Coordinates of C-alpha atoms and ligand atoms in Angstrom, one line a residue:
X13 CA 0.0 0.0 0.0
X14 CA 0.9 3.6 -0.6
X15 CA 1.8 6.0 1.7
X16 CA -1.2 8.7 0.7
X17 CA -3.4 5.5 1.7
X18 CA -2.0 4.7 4.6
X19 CA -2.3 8.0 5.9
X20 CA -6.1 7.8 5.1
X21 CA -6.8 4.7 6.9
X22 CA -8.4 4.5 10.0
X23 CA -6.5 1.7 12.4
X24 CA -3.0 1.5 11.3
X25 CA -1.4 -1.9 11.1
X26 CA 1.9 -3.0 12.3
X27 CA 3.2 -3.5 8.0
X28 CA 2.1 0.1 7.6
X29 CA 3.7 2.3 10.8
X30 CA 6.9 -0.2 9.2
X31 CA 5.9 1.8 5.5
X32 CA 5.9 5.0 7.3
X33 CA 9.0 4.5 9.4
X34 CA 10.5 3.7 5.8
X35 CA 9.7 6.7 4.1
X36 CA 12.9 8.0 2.3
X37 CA 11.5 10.7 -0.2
X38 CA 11.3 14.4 0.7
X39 CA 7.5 14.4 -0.8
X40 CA 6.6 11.3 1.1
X41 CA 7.8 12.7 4.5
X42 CA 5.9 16.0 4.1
X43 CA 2.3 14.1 3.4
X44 CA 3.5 12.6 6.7
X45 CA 4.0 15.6 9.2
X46 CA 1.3 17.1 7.3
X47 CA -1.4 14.5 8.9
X48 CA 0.5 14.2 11.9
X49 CA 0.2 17.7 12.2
X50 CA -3.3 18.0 11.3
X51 CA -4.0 15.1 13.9
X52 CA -2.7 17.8 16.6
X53 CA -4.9 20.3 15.7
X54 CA -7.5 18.5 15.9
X55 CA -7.1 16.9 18.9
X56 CA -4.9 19.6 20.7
X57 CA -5.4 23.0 18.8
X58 CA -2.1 24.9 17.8
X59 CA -1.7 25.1 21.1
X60 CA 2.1 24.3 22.8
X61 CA 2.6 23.8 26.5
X62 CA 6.0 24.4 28.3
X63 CA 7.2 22.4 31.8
X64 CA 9.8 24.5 32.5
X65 CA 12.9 22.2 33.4
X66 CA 15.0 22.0 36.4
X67 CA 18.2 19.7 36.3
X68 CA 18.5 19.8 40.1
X69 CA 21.6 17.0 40.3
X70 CA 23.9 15.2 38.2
X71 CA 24.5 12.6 40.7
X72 CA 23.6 9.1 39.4
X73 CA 24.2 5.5 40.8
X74 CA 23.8 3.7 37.3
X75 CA 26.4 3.4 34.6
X76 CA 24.1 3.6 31.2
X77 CA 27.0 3.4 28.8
X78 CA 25.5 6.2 26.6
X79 CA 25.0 8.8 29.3
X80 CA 27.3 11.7 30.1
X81 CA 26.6 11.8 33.6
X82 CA 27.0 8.2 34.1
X83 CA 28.7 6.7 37.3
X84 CA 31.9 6.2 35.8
X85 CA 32.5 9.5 34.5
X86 CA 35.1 11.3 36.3
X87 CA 35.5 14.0 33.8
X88 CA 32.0 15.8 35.3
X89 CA 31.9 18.1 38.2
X90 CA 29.1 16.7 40.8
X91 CA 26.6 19.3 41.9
X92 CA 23.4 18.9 43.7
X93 CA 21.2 22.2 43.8
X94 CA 20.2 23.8 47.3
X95 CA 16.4 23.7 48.1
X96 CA 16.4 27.3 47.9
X97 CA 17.3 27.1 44.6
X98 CA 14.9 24.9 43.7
X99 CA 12.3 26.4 44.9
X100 CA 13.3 29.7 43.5
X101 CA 13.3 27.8 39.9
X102 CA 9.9 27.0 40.7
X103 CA 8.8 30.0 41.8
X104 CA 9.8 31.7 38.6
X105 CA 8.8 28.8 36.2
X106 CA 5.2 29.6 38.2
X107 CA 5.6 33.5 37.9
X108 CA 6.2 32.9 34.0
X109 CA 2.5 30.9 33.5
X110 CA 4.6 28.0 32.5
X111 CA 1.7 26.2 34.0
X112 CA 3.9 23.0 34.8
X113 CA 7.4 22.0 35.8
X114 CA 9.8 18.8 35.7
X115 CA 11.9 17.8 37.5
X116 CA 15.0 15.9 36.5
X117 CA 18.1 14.7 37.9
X118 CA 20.4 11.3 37.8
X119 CA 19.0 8.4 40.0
X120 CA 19.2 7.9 43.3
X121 CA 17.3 5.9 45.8
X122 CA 18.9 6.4 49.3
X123 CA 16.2 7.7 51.7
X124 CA 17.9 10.8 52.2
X125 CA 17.4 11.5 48.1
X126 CA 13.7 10.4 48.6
X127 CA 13.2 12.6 51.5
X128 CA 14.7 15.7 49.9
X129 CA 12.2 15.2 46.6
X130 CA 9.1 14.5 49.1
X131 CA 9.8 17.9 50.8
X132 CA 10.6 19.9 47.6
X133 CA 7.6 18.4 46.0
X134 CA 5.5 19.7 49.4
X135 CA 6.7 23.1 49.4
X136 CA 6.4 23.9 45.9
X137 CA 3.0 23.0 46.5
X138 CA 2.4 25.2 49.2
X139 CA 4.5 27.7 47.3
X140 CA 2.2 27.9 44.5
X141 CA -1.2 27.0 46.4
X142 CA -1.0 23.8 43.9
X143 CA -0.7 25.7 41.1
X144 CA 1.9 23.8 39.1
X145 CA 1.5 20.2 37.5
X146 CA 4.5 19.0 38.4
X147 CA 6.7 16.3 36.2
X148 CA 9.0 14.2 38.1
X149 CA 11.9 12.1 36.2
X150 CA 14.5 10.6 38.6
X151 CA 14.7 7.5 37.8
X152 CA 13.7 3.9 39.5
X153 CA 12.3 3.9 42.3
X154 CA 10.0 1.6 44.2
X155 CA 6.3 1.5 44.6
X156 CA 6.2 2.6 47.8
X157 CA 8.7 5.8 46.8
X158 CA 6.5 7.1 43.9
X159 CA 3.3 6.8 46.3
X160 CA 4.9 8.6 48.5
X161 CA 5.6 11.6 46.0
X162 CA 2.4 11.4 44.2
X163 CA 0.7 11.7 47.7
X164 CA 3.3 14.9 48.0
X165 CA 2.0 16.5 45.0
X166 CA 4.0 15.0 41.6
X167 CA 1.1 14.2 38.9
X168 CA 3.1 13.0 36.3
X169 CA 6.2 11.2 35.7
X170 CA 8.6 10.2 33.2
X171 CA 10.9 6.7 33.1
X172 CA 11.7 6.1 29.7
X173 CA 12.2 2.5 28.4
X174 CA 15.2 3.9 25.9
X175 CA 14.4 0.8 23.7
X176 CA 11.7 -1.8 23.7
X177 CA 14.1 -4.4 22.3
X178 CA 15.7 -6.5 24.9
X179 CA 19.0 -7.2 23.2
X180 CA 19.6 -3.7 22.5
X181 CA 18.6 -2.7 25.8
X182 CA 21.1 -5.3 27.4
X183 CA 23.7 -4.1 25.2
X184 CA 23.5 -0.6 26.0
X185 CA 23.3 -0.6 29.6
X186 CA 25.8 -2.7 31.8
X187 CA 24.8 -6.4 32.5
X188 CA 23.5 -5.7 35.9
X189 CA 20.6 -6.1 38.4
X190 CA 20.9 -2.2 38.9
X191 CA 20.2 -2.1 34.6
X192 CA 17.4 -4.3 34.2
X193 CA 14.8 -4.7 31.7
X194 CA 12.7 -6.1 33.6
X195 CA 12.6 -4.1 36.1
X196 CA 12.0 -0.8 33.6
X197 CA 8.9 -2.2 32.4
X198 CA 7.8 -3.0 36.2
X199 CA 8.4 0.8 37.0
X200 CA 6.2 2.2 34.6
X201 CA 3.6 -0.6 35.8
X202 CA 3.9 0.5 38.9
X203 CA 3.6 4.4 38.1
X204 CA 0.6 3.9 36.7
X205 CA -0.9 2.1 39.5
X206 CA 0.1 4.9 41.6
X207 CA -1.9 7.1 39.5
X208 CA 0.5 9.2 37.4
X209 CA 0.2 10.1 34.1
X210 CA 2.9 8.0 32.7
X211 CA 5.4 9.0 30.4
X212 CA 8.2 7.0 28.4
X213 CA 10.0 6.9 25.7
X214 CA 13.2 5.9 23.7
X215 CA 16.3 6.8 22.3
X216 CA 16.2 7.2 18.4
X217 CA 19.1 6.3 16.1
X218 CA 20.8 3.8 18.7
X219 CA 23.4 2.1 16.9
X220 CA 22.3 -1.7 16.0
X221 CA 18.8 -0.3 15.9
X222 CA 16.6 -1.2 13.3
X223 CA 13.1 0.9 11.5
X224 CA 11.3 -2.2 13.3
X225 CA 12.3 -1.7 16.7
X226 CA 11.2 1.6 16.8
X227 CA 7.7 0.3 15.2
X228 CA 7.9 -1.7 17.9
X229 CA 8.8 0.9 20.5
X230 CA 5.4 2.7 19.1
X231 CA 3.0 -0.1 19.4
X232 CA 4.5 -0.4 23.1
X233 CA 3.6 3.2 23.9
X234 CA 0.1 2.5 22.7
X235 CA -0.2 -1.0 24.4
X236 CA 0.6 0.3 27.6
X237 CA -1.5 3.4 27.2
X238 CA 1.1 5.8 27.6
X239 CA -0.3 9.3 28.4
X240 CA 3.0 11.1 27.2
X241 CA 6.0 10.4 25.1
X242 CA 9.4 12.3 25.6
X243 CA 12.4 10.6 23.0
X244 CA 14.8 12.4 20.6
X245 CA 17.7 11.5 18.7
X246 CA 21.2 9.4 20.5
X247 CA 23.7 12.1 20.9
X248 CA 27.2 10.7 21.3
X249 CA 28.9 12.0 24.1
X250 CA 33.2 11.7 24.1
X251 CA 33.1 10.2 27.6
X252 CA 31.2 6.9 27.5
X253 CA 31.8 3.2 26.2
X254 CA 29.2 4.0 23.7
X255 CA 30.5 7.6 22.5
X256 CA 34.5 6.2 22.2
X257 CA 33.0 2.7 20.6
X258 CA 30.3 4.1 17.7
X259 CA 32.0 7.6 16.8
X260 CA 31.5 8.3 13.1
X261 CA 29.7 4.6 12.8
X262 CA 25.9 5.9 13.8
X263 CA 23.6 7.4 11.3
X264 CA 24.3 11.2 10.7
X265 CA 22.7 13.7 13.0
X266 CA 20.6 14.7 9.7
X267 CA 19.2 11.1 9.7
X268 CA 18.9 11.1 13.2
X269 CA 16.5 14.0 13.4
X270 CA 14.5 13.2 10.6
X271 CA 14.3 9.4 12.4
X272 CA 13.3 11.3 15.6
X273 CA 10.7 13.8 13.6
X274 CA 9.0 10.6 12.0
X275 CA 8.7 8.9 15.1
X276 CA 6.7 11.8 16.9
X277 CA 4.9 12.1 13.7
X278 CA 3.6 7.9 13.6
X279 CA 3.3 8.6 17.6
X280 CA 0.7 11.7 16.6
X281 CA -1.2 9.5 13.8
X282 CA -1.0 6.8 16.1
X283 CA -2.0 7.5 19.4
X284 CA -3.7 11.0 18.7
X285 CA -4.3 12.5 22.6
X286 CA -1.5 12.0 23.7
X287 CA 1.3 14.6 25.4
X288 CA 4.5 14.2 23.1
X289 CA 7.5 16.4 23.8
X290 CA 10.0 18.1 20.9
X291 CA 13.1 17.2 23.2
X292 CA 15.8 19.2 23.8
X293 CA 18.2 16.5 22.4
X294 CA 16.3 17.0 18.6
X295 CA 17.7 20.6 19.6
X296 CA 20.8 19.4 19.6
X297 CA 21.2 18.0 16.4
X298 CA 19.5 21.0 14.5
X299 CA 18.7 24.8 15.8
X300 CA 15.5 24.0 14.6
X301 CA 14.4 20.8 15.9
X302 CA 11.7 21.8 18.5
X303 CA 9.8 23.7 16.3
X304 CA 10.1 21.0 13.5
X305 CA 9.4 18.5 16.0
X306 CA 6.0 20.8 16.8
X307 CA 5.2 21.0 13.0
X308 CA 5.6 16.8 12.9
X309 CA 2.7 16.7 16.0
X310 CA 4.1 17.6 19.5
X311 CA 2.6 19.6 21.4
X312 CA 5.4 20.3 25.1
X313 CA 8.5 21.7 25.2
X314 CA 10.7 22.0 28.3
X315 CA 12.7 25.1 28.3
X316 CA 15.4 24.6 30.4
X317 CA 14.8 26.6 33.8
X318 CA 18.1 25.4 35.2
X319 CA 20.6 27.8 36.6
X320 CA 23.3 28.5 34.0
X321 CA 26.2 28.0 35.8
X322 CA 24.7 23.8 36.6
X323 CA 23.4 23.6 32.9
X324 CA 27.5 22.9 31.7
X325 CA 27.2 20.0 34.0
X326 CA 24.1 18.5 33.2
X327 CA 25.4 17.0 29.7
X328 CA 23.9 13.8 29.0
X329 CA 25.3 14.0 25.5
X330 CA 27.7 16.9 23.9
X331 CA 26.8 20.0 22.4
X332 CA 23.8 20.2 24.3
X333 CA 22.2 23.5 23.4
X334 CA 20.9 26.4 25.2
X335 CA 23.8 25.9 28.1
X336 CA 25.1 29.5 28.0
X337 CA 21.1 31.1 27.9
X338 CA 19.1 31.8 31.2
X339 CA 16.1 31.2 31.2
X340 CA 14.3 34.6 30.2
X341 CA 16.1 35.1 26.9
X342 CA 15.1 30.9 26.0
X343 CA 11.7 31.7 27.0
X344 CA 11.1 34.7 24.4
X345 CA 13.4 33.8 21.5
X346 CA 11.2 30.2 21.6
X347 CA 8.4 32.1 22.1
X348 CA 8.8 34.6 18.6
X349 CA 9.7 31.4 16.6
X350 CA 6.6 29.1 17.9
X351 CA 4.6 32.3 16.6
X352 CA 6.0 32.4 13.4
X353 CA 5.2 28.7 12.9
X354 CA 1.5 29.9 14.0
X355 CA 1.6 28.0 17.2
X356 CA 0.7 29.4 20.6
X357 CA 2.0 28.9 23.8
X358 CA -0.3 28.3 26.5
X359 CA -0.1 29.9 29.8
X360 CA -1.4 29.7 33.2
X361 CA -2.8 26.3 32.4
X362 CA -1.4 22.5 33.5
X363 CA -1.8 20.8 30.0
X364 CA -2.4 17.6 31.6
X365 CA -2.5 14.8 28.9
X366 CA -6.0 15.2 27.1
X367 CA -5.3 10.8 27.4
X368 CA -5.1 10.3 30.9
X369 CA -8.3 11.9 31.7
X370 CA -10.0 9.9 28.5
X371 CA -8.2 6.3 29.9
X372 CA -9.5 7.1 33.2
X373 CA -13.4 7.4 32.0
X374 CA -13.1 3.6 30.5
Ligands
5AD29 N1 21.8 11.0 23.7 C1 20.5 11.2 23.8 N2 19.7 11.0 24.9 C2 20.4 10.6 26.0 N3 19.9 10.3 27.2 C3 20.9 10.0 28.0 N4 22.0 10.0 27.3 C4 21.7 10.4 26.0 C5 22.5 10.6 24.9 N5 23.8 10.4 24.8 C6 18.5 10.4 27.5 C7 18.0 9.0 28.0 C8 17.5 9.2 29.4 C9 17.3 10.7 29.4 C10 17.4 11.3 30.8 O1 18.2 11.3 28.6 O2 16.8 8.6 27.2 O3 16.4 8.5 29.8
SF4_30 FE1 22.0 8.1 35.1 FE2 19.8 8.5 33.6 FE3 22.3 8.9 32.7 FE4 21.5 6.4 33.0 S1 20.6 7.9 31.5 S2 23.5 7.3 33.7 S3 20.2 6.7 34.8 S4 21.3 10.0 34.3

């Protein structure tokens, strides 16, 4: 079947998200953001939604052999940002309409590290009289811990699988217990049955990854009924296994980002309600990633609310963009160019996954 057909159709079938994921004509990708993008205006508007993001630590007990700020890497300065500071993040991500915030840091799970999130998470609350949807996205944790910080006021939250394929899971992660599979998928289980609205998503462009596995990554977000979808492009990065080992042998960054603007396109077609996020990584391949990545059917963006002098060492991957702007300059260059696309940003309001409320009323 054609692509113009397939993008007519109804229900989607596993052969043709393969056909789309295939595309490899300029006229051929364009019929495809176009739908995608008409799917988001019908289901979203041309509306955008910011979380402004706060990178609060860099500290991180795993070893994920793509990551900057893996274990290993002795070539990062450590930091781990005051309270205060936090909380004055939030408080001018709130005094901005932003709306919603996430935050992000490596993984820990000592208690102290649990009991520093549940007390932030409690006093940005109170800060704000509950006036931010927060985002958490800290890694694995168990039941009992993200119960705990829904109960202290996180809504959503955001453990991405990186790949659905096994092998290539296993092969870019160390051979652990602390890197398992396994016990990925059982987080986002469990983050649903704590009642957040879940969010996952991959890494696009992984070496030894094939057009099917990410077919397969997007049937797993719909299987699981995934209420939002953060993934961009793999980003090498000088100091890891991965970065030393596949440098100059992964697709270009040009490939990568049209990879990474198809898959939020299928995701659009696909799952239609859903929260999908133009990443800051698909920033870092082209200037213009997050607003292509809006015109191919996403609807967040997370400016980057993090204090500039931490952003340098919050570097999951190199050339990271944006780590020399603060915050009010990102917020109205971003702003002038979403306008120009004819997209508005939304303030004052939560943009809470149009999904989650719909997979709640079955
Ligand atoms: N390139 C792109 N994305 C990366 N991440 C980590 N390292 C890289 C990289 N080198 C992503 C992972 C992780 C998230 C916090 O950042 O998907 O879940
Ligand atoms: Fe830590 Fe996340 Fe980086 Fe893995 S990807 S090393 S868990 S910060």
């Amino acid at each position: 079947m054609n692509v113009k057909d397939i993008l007519n159709k109804e229900e989607l079938t596993k052969e043709d998200l393969l056909t789309l994921m295939k595309i490899d004509n300029k006229e051929e990708l364009q019929l495809l953001f176009d739908k995608a993008y008409e799917t988001k205006l019908k289901y979203i508007g041309n509306n955008v939604y910011y979380r402004g993001l706060v990178e609060f630590s860099n500290i991180c007990i795993k070893n994920c052999k793509y990551c900057g700020i893996r274990r290993e890497n002795k070539n990062v300065e450590r930091f781990f940002m005051t309270k205060e500071d936090i909380l004055k993040s939030a408080e001018w991500i709130y005094e901005n309409g932003y709306g919603s915030m996430a935050l992000q840091s490596g993984e820990r799970t000592d208690k102290e590290f649990i009991d520093f999130v549940e007390e932030i998470l409690k006093d940005i609350q109170k800060m704000t009289d509950n006036g931010l949807g927060i985002t958490l996205s800290v890694g694995e944790q168990t039941y009992e811990t993200y119960k705990k910080w829904r109960e202290a006021g996180a809504s959503r939250y955001l453990l991405r699988i990186e790949t659905t394929n096994k092998n290539l899971f296993e092969t870019i992660h160390p051979k652990d217990e602390l890197h398992s599979f396994e016990k990925r998928l059982q987080g986002l289980k469990d983050l649903k049955k704590a009642g957040y609205q879940v969010g996952t998503g991959v890494m696009i462009g992984l070496p030894g990854q094939t057009e099917e596995d990410l077919v397969n990554d997007v049937i797993f977000f719909k299987e699981n009924d995934i209420d939002m979808i953060g993934m961009g492009p793999y980003i090498l990065h000088n100091d890891t296994p991965m970065g030393q080992e596949f440098k100059g042998k992964i697709l270009s960054e040009e490939k990568r980002v049209e990879l990474g603007l198809k898959m939020i396109a299928i995701c659009r077609i696909y799952m239609k309600d859903i929260n999908i996020a133009a990443t800051t990584a698909l920033q870092g391949l082209d200037p213009m990633g997050r607003e292509k990545g809006v015109l191919a059917g996403a609807n967040i963006i997370m400016p980057s609310a993090t204090k500039t002098s931490e952003r340098v060492k919050y570097q999951l991957y190199n050339g990271k963009p944006g780590i020399n702007d603060d915050a009010e300059k990102g917020k109205t260059s971003l702003e002038k160019s979403l306008k120009e696309i004819g997209e508005n940003v939304i303030y004052g309001k939560r943009g809470d996954s149009p999904h989650f409320f719909s997979r709640n009323k079955k």
